[in-house]
Coordinates of C-alpha atoms in Angstrom, one line a residue:
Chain A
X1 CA 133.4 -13.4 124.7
X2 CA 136.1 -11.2 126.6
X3 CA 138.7 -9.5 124.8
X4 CA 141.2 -11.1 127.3
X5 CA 140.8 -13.9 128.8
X6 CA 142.3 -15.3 131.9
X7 CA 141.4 -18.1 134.2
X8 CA 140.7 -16.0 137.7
X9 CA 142.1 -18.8 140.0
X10 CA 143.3 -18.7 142.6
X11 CA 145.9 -20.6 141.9
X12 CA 147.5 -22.1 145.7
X13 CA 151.2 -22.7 145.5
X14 CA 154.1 -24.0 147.9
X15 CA 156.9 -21.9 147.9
X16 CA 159.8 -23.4 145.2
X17 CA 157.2 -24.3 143.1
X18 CA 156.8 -23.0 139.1
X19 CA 153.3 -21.7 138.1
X20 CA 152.1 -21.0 134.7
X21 CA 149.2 -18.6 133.7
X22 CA 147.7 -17.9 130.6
X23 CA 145.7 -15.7 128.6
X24 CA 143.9 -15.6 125.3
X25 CA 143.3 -12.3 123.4
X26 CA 140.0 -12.1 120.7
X27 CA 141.6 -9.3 118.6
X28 CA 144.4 -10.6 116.2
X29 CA 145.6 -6.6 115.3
X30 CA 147.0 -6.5 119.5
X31 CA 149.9 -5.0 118.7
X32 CA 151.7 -5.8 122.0
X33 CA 151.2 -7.2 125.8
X34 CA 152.1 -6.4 129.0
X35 CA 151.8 -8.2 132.2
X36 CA 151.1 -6.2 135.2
X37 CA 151.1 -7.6 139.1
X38 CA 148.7 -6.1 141.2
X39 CA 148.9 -6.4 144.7
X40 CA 145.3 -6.2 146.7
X41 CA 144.3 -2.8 146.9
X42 CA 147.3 -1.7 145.4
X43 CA 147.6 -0.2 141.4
X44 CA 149.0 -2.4 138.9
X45 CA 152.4 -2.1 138.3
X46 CA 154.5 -3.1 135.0
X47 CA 155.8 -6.5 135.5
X48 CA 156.8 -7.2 131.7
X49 CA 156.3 -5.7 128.1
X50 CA 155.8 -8.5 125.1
X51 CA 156.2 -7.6 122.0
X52 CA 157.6 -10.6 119.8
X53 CA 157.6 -14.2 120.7
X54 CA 158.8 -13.6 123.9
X55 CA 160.9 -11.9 127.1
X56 CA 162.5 -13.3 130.0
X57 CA 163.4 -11.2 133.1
X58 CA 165.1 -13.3 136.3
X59 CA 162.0 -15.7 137.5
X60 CA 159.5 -14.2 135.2
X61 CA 159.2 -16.0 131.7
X62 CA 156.5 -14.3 128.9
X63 CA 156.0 -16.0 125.6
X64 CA 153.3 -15.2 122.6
X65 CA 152.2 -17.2 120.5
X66 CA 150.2 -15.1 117.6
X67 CA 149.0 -17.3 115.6
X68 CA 147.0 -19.1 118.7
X69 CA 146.3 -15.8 120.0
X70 CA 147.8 -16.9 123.4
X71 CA 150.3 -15.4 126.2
X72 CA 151.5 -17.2 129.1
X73 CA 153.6 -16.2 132.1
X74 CA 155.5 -18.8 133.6
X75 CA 157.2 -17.9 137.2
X76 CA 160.1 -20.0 138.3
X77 CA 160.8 -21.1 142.2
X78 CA 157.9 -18.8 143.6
X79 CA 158.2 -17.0 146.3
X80 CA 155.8 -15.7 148.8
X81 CA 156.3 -12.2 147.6
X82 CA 155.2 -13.3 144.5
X83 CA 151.7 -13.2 146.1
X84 CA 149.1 -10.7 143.8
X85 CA 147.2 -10.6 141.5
X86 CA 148.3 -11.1 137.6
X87 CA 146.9 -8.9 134.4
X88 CA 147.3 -9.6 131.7
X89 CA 146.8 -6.5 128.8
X90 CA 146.5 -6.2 125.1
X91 CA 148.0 -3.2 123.8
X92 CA 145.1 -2.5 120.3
X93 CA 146.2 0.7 118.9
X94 CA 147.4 2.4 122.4
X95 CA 144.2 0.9 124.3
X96 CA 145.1 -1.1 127.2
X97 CA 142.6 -4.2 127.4
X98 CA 142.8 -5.5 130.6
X99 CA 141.9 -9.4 131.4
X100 CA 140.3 -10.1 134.7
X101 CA 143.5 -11.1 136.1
X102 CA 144.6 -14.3 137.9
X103 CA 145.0 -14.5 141.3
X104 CA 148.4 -16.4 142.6
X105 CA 148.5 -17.4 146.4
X106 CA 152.5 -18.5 147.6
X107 CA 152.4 -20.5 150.8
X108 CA 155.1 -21.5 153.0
Chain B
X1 CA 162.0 9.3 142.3
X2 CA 159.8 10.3 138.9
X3 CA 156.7 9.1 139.9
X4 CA 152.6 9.3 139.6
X5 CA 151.4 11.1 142.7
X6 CA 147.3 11.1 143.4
X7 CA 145.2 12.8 145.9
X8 CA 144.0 12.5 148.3
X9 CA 144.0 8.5 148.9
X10 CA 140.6 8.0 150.5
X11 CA 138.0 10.1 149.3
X12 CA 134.5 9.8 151.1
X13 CA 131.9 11.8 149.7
X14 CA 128.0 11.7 149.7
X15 CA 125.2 10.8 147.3
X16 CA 125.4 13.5 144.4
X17 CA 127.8 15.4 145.9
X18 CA 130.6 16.7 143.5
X19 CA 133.8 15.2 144.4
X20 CA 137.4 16.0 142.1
X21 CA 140.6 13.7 142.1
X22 CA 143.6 15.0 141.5
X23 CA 146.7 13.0 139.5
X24 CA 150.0 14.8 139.1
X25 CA 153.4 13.1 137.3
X26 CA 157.0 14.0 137.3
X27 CA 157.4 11.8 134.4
X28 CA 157.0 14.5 131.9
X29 CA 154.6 11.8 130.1
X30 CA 152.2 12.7 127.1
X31 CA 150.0 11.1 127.8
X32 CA 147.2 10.7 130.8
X33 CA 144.6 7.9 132.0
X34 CA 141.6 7.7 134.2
X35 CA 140.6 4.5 134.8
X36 CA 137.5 3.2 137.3
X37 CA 138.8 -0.3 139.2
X38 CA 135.9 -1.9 141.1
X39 CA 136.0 -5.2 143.5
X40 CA 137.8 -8.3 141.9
X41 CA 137.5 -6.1 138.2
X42 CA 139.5 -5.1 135.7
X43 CA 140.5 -1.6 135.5
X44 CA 138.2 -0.2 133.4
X45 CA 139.0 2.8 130.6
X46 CA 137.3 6.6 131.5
X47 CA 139.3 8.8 129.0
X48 CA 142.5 10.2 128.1
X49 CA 144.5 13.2 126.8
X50 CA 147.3 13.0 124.4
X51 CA 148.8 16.4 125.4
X52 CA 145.5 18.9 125.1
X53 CA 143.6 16.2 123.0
X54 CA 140.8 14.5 125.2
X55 CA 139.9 11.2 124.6
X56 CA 136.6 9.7 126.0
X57 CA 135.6 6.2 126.3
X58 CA 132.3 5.5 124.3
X59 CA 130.3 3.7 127.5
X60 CA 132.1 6.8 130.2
X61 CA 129.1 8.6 131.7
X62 CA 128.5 11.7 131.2
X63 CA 128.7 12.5 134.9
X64 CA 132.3 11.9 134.9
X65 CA 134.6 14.8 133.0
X66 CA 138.1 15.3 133.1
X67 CA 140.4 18.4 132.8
X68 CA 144.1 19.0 131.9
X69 CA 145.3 22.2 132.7
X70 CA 149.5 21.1 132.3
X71 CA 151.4 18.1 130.9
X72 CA 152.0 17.7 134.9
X73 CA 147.7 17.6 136.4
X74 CA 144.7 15.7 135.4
X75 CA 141.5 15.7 137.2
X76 CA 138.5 13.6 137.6
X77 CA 135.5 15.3 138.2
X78 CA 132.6 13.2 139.0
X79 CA 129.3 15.6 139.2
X80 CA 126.9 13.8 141.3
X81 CA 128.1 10.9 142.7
X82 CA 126.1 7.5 142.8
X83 CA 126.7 4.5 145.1
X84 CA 127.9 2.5 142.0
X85 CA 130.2 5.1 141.5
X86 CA 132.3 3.8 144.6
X87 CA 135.7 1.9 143.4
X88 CA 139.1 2.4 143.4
X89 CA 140.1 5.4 140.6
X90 CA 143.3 5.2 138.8
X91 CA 145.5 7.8 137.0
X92 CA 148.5 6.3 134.4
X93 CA 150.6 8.0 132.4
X94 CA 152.6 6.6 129.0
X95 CA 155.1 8.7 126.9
X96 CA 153.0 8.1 123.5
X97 CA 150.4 6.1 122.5
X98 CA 150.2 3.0 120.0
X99 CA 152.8 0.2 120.2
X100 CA 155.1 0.4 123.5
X101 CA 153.1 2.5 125.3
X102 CA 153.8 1.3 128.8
X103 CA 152.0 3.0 131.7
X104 CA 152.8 3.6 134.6
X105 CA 149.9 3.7 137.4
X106 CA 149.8 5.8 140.5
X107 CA 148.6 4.7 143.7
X108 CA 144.7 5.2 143.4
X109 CA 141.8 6.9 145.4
X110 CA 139.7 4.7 146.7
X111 CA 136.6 6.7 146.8
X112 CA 133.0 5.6 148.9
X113 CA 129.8 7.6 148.0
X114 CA 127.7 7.5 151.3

């Protein structure tokens, strides 16, 4: 089993649309989460921090839920520029674990 | 801008041919990452230094080493190149380690082994 978990996609959405992804962590001492956006052939760049139940920033929504072990990003009325990949990473004692990241396609 | 600079971009080098990639950072960050990104995978941990402390990753070949001569450069030396070693390499910085350890990724060299 993977340390993080994602489901790859893609995931094909119209533009407006609100798109959900989530992730699933093995080790319970993950001390925090980030998501990262990584656009193809690009490096990942910092798209959110988690470190309690939750943080909200514009569109972007990222909630924890410890006790499942779960993380979801939830983006409201996507846009096309919204189009990358998403990772999502458990912080275990200053180790970034990277999931496989899910792939989000925004169409017109 | 404060920022993680690599060189060069596109590195091309040839079957066990030594090759070195260079990260810089204006952050002023503690803290340094290599990481090996291949096709549709997740980047994958080399080593780091906390300051002059080097860190290696358990599984990291030994045919990749790393030096830090400032708080500013890290290098990747790779010794002898293989064709598996081809990917995408990726320097990060964070200010400390442990919980809220953000980093911050620079660009990448995409490197080929011919």
């Amino acid at each position: 089993r993977k340390e993080v978990e994602q489901d790859p996609g893609p995931f094909n959405v119209p533009e407006g649309a609100t798109v959900a992804f989530n992730c699933t962590y093995s080790n319970s001492a993950s001390q925090s989460f980030f998501w990262y956006r990584q656009d193809c052939r690009k490096e990942p760049k910092l798209l959110m921090s988690v470190y309690s139940s939750g943080n909200e920033d514009g569109r972007f929504t990222a909630q924890l839920n410890r006790a499942s072990q779960y993380i979801s990003l939830l983006i409201r009325d996507s846009k096309l520029s919204d189009s990358a990949t998403y990772l999502c990473v458990a912080n275990q004692g200053g180790k970034l674990i990277f999931g496989q990241g899910t792939e989000l396609s925004v169409k017109p | 801008d404060a920022m993680v600079i690599q060189n060069p971009r596109y590195q091309v080098t040839q079957f066990g041919k030594p090759v070195t990639l260079s990260c810089s950072q204006t952050l002023n960050h503690n803290v340094m990452y290599w990481y090996q990104q291949k096709s549709s995978q997740a980047p994958k941990l080399l080593f780091h230094y906390y300051d002059k402390d080097f860190n290696n990753e358990a599984d990291t070949p030994d045919n990749f080493q790393s030096r830090r001569p400032n708080t500013s450069f890290c290098f990747l030396d790779i010794r002898s190149p293989g064709l598996g070693d081809a990917a995408m390499y990726l320097c990060a910085t964070s200010r400390i380690t442990g919980v809220g350890n953000e980093q911050f990724f620079g660009p990448g060299t995409r490197l080929t082994v011919l």
